[in-house]
Tab-separated table of C-alpha atoms and ligand atoms in Angstrom:
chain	number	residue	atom	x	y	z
A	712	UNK	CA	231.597	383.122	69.089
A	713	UNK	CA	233.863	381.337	71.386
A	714	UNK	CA	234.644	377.905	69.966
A	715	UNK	CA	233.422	374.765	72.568
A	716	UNK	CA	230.872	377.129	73.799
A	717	UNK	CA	227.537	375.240	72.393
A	718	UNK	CA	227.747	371.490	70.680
A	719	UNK	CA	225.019	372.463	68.709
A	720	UNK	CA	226.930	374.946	66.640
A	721	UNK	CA	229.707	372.333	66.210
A	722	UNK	CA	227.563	369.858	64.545
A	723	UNK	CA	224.882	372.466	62.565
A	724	UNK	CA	226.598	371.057	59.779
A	725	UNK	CA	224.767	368.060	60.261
A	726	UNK	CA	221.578	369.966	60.579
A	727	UNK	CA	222.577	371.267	56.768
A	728	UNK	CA	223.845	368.106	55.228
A	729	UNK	CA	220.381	366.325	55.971
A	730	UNK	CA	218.304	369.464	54.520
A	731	UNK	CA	220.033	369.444	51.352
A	732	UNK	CA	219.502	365.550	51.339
A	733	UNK	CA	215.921	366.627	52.247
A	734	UNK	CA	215.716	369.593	49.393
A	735	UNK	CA	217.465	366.253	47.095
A	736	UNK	CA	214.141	363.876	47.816
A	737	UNK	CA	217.334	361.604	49.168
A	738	UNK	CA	216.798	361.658	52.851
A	739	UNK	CA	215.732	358.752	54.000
A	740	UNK	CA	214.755	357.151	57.420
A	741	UNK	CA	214.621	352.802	56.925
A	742	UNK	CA	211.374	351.338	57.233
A	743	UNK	CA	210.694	349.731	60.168
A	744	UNK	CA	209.701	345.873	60.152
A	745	UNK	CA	206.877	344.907	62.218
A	746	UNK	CA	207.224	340.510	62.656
A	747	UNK	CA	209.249	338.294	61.052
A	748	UNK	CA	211.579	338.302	58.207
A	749	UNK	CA	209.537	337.300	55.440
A	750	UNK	CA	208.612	337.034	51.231
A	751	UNK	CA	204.715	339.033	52.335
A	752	UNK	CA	205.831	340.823	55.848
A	753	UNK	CA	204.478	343.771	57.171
A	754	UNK	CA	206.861	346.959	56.829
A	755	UNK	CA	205.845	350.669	58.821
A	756	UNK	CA	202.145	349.295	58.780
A	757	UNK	CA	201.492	348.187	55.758
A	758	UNK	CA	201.766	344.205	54.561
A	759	UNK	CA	203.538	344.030	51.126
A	760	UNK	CA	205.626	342.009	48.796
A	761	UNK	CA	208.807	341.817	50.717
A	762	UNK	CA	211.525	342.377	47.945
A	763	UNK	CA	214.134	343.954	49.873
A	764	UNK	CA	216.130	341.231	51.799
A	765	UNK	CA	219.018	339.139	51.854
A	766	UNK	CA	217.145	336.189	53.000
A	767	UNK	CA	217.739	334.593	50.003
A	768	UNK	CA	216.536	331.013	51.147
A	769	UNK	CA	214.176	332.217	54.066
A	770	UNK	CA	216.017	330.672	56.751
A	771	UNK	CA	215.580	333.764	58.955
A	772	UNK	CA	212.950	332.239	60.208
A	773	UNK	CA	213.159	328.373	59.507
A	774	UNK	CA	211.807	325.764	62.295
A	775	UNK	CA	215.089	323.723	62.328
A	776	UNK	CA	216.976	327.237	63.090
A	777	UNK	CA	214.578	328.634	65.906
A	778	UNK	CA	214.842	325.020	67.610
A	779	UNK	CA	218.786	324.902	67.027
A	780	UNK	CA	218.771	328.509	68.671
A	781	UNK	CA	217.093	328.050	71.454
A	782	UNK	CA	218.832	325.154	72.731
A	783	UNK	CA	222.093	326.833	72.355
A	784	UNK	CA	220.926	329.203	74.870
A	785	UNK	CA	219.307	326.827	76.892
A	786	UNK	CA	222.629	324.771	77.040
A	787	UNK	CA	225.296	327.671	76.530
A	788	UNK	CA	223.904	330.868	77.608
A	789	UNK	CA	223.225	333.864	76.067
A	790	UNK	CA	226.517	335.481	75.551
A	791	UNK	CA	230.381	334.050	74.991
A	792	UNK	CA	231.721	337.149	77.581
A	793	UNK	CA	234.665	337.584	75.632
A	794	UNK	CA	236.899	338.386	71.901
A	795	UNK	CA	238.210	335.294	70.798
A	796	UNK	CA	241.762	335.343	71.481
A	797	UNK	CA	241.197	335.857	75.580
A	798	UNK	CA	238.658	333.929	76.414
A	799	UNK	CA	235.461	333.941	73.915
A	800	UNK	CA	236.079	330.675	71.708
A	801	UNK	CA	233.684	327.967	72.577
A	802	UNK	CA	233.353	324.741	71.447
A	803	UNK	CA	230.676	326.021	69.154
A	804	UNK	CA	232.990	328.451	67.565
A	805	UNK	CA	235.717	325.307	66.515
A	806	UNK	CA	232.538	323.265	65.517
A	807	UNK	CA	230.941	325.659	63.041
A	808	UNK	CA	234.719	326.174	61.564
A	809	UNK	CA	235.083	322.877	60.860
A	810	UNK	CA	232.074	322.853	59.339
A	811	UNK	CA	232.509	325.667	57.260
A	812	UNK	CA	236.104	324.382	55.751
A	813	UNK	CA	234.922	321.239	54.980
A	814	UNK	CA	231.994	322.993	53.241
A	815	UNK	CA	234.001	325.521	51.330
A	816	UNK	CA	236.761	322.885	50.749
A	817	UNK	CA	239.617	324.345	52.477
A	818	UNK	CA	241.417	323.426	54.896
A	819	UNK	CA	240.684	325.762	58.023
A	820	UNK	CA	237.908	328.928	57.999
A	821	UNK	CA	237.746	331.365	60.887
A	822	UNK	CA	233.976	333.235	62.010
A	823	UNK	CA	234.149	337.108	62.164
A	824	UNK	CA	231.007	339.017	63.644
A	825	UNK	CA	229.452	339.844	60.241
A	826	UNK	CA	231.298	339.573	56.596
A	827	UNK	CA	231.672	343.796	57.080
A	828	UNK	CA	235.041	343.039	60.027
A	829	UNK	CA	235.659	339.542	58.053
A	830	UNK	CA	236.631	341.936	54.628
A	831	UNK	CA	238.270	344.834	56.347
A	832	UNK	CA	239.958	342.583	59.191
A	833	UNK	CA	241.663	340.297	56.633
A	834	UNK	CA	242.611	343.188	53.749
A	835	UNK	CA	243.770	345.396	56.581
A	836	UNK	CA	246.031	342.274	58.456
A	837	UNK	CA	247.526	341.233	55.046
A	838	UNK	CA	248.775	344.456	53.788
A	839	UNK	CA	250.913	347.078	54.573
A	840	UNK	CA	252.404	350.426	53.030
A	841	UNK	CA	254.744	348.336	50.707
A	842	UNK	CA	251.973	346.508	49.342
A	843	UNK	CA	249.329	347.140	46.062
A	844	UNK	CA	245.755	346.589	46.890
A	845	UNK	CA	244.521	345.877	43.329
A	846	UNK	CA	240.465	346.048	43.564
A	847	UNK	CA	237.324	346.130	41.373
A	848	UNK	CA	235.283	349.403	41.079
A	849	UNK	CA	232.445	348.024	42.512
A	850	UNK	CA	233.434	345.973	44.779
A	851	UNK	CA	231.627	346.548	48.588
A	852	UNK	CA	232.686	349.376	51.160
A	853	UNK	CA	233.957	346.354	54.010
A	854	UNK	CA	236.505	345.995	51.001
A	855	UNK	CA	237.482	349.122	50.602
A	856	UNK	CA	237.397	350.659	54.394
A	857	UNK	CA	239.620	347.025	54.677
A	858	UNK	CA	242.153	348.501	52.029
A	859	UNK	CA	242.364	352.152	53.631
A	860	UNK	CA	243.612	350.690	56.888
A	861	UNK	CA	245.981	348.712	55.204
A	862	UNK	CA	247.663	351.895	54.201
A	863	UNK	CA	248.713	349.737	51.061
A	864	UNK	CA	248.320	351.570	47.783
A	865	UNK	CA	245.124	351.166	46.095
A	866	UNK	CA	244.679	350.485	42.815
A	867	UNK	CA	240.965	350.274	41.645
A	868	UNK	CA	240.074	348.729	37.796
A	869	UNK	CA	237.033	349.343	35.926
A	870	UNK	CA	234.137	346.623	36.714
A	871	UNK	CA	235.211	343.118	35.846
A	872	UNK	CA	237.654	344.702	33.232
A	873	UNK	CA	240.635	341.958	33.454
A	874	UNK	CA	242.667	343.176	30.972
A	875	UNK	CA	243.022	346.719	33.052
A	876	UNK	CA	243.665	344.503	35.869
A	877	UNK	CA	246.380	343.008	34.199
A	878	UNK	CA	248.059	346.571	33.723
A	879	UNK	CA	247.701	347.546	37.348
A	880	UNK	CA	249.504	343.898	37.974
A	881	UNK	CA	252.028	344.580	35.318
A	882	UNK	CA	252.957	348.274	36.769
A	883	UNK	CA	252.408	346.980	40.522
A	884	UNK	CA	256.029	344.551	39.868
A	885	UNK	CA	258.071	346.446	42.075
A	886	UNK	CA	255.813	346.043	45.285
A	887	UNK	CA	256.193	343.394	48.101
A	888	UNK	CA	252.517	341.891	48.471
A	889	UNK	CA	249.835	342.628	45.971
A	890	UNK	CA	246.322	341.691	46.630
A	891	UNK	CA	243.708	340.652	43.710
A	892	UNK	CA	240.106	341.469	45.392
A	893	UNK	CA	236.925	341.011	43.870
A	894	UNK	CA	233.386	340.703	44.893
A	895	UNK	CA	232.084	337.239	43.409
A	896	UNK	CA	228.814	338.690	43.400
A	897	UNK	CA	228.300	342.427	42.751
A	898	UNK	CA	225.393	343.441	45.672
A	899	UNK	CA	224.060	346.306	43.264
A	900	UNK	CA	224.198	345.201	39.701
A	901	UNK	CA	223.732	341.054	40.737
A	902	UNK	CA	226.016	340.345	37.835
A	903	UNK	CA	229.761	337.322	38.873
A	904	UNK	CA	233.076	338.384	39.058
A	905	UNK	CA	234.700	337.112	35.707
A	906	UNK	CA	236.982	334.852	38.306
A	907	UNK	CA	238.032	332.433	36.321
A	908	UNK	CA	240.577	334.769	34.731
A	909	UNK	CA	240.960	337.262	37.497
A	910	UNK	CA	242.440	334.116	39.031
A	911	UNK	CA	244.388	333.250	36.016
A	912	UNK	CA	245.992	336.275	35.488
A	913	UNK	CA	246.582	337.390	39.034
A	914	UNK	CA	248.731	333.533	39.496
A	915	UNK	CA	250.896	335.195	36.420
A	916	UNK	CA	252.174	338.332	38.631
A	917	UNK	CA	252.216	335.838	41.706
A	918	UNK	CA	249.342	338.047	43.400
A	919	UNK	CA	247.352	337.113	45.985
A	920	UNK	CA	243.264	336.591	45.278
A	921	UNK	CA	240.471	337.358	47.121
A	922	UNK	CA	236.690	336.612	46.626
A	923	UNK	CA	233.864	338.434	48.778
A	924	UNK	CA	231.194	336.025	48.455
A	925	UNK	CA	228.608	337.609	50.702
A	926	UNK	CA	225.734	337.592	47.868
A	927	UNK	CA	226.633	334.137	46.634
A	928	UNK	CA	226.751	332.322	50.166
A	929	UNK	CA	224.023	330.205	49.769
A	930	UNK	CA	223.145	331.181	46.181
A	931	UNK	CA	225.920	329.848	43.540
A	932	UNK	CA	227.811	326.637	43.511
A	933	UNK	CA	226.594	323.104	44.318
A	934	UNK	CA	224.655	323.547	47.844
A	935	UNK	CA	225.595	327.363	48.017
A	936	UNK	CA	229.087	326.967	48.176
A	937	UNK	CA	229.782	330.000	46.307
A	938	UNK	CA	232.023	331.259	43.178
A	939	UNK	CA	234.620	329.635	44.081
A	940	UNK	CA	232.518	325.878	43.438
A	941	UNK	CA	231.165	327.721	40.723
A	942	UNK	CA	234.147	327.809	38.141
A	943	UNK	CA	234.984	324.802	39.354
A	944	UNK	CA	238.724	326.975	40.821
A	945	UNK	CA	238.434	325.022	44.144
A	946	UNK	CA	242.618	325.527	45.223
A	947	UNK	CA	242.988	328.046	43.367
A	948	UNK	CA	241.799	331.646	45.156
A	949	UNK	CA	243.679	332.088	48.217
A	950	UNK	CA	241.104	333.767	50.147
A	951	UNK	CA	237.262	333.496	50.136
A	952	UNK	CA	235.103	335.646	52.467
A	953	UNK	CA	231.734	334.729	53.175
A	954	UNK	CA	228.491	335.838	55.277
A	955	UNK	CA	226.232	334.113	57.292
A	956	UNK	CA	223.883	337.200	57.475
A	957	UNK	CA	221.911	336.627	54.032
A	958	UNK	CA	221.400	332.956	52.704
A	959	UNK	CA	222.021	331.884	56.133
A	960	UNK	CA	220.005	333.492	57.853
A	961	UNK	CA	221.337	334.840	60.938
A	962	UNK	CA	224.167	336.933	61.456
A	963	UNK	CA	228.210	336.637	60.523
A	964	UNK	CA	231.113	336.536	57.993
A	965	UNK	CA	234.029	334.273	57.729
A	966	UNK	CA	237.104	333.546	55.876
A	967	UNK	CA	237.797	330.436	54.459
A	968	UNK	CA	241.576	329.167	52.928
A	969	UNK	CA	245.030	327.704	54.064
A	970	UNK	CA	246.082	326.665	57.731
A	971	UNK	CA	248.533	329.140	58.297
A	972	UNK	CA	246.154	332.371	57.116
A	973	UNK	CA	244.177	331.342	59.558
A	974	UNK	CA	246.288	330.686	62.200
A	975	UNK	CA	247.882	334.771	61.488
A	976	UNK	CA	244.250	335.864	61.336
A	977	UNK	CA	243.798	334.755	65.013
A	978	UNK	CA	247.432	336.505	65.870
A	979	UNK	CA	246.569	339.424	63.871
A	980	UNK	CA	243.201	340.136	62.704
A	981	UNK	CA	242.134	343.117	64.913
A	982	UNK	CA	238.521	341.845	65.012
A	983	UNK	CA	239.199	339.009	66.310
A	984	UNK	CA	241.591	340.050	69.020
A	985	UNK	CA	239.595	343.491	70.207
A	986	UNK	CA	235.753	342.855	69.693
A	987	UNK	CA	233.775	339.878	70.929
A	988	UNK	CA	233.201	336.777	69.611
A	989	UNK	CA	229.572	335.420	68.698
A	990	UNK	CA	226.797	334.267	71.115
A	991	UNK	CA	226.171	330.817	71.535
A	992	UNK	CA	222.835	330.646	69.734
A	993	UNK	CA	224.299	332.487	66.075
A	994	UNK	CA	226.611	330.354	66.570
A	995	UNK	CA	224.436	327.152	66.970
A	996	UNK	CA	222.126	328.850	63.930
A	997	UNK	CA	225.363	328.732	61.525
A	998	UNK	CA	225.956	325.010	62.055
A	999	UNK	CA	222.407	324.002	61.350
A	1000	UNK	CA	222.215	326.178	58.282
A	1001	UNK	CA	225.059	324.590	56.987
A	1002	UNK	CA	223.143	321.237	57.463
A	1003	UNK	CA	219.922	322.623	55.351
A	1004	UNK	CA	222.025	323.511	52.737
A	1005	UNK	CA	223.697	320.380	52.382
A	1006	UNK	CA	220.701	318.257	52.951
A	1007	UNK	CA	217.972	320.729	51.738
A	1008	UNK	CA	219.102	321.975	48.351
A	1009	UNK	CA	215.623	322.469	46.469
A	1010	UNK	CA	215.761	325.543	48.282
A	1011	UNK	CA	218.411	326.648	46.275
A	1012	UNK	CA	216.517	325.379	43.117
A	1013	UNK	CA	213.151	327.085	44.006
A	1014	UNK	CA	215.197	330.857	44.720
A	1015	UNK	CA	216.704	330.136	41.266
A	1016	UNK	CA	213.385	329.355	39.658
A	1017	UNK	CA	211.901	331.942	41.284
A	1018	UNK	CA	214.953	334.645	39.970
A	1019	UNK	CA	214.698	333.679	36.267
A	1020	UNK	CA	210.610	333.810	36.533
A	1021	UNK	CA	210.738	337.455	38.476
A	1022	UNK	CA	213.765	338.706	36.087
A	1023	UNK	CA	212.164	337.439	32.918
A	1024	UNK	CA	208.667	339.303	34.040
A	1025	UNK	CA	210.349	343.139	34.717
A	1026	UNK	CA	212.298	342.695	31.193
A	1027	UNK	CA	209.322	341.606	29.389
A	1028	UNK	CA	207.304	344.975	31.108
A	1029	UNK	CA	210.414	347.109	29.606
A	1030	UNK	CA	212.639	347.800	32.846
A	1031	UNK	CA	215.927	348.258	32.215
A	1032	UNK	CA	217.384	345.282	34.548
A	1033	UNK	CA	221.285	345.987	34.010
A	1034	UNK	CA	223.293	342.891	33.202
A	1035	UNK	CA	222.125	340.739	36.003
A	1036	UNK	CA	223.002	337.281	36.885
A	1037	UNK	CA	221.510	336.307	39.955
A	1038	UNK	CA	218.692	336.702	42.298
A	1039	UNK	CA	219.722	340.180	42.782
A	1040	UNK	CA	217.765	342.526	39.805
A	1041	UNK	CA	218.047	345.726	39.763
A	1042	UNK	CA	215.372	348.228	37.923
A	1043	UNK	CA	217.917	350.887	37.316
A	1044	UNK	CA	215.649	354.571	36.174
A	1045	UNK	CA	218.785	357.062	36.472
A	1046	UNK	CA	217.744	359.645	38.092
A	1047	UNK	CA	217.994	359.433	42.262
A	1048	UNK	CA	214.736	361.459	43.112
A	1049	UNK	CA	212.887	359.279	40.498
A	1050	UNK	CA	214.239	355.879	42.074
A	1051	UNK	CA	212.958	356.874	45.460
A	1052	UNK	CA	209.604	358.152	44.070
A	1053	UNK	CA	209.158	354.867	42.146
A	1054	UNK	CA	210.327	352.684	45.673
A	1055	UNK	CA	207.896	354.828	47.146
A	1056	UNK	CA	204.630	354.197	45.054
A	1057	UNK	CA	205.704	350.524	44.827
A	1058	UNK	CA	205.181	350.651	48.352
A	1059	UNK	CA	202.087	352.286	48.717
A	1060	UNK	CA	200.982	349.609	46.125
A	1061	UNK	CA	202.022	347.000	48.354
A	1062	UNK	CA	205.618	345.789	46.923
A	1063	UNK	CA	209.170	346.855	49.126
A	1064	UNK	CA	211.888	347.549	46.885
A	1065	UNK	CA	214.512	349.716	48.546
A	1066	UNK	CA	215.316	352.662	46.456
A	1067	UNK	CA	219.244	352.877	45.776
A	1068	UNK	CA	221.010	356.316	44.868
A	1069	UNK	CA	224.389	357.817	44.864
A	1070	UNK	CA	226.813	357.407	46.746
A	1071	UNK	CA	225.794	353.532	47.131
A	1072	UNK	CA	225.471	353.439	43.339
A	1073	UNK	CA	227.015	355.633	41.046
A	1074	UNK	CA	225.499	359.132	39.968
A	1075	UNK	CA	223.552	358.513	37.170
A	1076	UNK	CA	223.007	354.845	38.146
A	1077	UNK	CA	220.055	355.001	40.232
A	1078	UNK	CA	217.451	352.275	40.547
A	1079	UNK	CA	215.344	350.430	43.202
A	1080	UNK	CA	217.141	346.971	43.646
A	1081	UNK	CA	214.781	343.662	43.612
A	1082	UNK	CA	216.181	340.281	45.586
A	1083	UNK	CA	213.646	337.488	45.172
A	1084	UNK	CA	213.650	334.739	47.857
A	1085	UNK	CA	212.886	330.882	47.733
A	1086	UNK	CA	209.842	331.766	50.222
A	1087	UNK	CA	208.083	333.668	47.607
A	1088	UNK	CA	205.149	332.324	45.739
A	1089	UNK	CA	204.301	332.584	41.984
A	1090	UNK	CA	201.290	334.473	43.435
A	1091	UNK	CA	203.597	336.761	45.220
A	1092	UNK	CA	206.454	337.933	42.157
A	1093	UNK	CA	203.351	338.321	39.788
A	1094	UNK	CA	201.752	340.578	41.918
A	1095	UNK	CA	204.669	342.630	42.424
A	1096	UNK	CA	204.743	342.420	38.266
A	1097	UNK	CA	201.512	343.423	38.042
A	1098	UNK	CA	202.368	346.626	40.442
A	1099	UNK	CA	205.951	347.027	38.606
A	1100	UNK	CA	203.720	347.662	35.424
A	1101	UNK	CA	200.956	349.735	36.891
A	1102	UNK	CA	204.036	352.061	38.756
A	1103	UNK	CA	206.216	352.181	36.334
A	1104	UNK	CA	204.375	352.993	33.284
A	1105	UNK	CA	202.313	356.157	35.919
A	1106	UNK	CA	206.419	357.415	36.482
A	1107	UNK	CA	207.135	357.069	32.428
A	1108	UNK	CA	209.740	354.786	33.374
A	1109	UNK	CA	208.125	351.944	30.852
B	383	PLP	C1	226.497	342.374	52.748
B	383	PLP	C2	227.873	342.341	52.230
B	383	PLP	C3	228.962	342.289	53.097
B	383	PLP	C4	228.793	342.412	54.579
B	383	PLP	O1	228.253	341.269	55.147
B	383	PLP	P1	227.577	341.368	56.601
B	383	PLP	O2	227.657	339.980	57.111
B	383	PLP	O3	226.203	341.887	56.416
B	383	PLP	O4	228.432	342.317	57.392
B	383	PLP	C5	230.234	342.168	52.562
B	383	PLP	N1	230.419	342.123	51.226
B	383	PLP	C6	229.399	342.180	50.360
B	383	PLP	C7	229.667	342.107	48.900
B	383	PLP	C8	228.101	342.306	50.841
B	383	PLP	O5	227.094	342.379	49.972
């Protein structure tokens, strides 16, 4: 057949990838959210124990954020009609960057559209082909897309394995820049980043660090200020990422650290310069989330309370929950047609937990992941025990 004479024949590979996905029990459409963002919402019809999002403290939908929204767009509009370096930054922009240095303690921050182009804009502006990206196994896919464009070398260590690290440092000498990344939290497993001497050792070889907070914004450090407030290694990691799309509750990354990265990141960071910047009301969102974590932080106390209560439950029922740290639990089962049959009945018994197979997790590895919120109720996790139980011990899993 003549090639260019029918699309369809082009792309029929599609047609097969998503069959064997299909013949798999991996293909999956998302579920489709009907209302707001919340710990009992209702999902494709059905109203269940929402254990599925990154709203960790429920501001998605919190009265102080709705009100701060709307009179952004009353005041400001609806949309900032440009990228940042033309003619997109508002006064809103500077004000929540102020804000979010002083809260992160450095001295400047700059907003990105989500914390996917704040990773892979800063990796891929730092480094170049002479340079050693030197990277955890796990660590998330804005990380590693960031390190591709760099066209720097990669050099990946097994999960929170320092002493590897420290190999890849000590045979990485030779190169101009090398680059120490870690997630802080791991989105998956919900286990830290062994930072403290990631940092350490990376300071040795004179390497640059970098900490993806994403899953700890909002989550670890006095008032959800992340790993980094954590350890106590405020100073010490050059770069810290962070998202406003989980904890906070609306949309957003940023990167935190010295004057002068921040300053190159608005001459260089191709984000910045060739997509636009943030509406007005995300924007506004931001600044007042920043304000309920600083002035609001039993919320943090309650999603902790309500993590320990929710992990300690699916342990004592017999689930293998990994070696997790934080709010995040996984229930990892193994096999990937098994951890979407289990997501499945959960769901018909009225609890969400997104089933998670290869390639997001390794083969072998899979498991539906759990993220408990601040919102929920004791009423709500024990019910979802209750169904974890009934589910899991109908599957053989427990
Ligand atoms: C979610 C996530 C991101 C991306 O953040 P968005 O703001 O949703 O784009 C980056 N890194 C990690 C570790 C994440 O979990």
């Amino acid at each position: 057949m003549r090639r260019g004479s029918s699309m369809q024949d082009a792309l029929a590979f599609v047609q097969e990838e998503i069959d064997e996905l299909k013949r798999q029990g991996l293909f999956r459409l998302p579920r489709v959210l009907e209302g707001e963002q919340r710990a009992r919402a209702v999902f494709d019809g059905r109203t269940v124990v929402n254990l599925s999002s990154n709203n960790y403290l429920g501001l998605a939908t919190h009265p102080k954020l709705r009100e701060a929204a709307k009179k952004a767009i009353d005041e400001l509009g609806v949309g900032s009609g440009a990228v940042r370096t033309i003619a997109g930054t508002m006064q809103l922009h500077a004000e929540l960057e102020r804000k979010l240095a002083e809260f992160k303690k450095t001295e400047a921050a700059l907003v990105f559209q989500s914390g996917f182009t704040a990773n892979a804009g800063t990796v891929s502006c730092l480094l170049g082909r002479e340079d050693v990206i030197i990277s955890d196994q796990l660590n998330h896919a804005s990380i590693i897309d960031g390190a591709r464009l760099s066209r720097a070398e990669i050099k990946v260590f097994p999960h929170r394995d320092v002493d590897a690290m420290r190999k890849l440092l000590e045979e990485s000498r030779g190169a101009r820049r090398v680059l120490v990344i870690t997630d802080g939290v791991f989105s998956m497993d919900g286990d830290i980043a062994p930072l403290p001497d990631i940092v350490r050792v990376a300071k040795e070889y004179g390497a640059i660090t970098m900490v993806d907070d994403a899953h700890a914004s909002g989550v670890l450090g006095a008032n959800g200020r992340g790993t980094v407030d954590h350890f106590g290694l405020h100073g010490q990691v050059d770069i810290q990422v962070g998202t406003l799309s989980k904890a906070i509750g609306c949309l957003g990354g940023y990167v935190a650290g010295g004057r002068a990265l921040i300053e190159y990141l608005l001459q260089r960071g191709r984000p910045i310069l060739f997509s636009t910047s943030h509406p007005p009301a995300v924007t506004a969102v931001a600044i007042a989330a920043i304000d309920i974590l600083l002035n609001e932080p039993e919320l943090i106390e309650r999603l902790w309370e309500n993590a320990r209560f929710f992990k300690k439950g699916l342990q004592d029922l017999g689930f293998n929950t990994g070696i997790s740290e934080t709010p995040i639990t996984p229930v990892i089962v193994g096999d990937g047609p098994l951890a979407m049959k289990l997501s499945d009945r959960l769901f018909e018994e009225g609890v969400f937990a997104q089933g998670i197979a290869y390639p997001t997790v390794p083969v072998g590895a899979a498991r539906v992941r759990t993220i408990v919120t601040a919102e929920h109720t004791k009423d709500d996790l024990s019910f979802a025990l209750d169904v974890f139980g009934k589910v899991g011990r109908e599957l053989g899993i427990i």
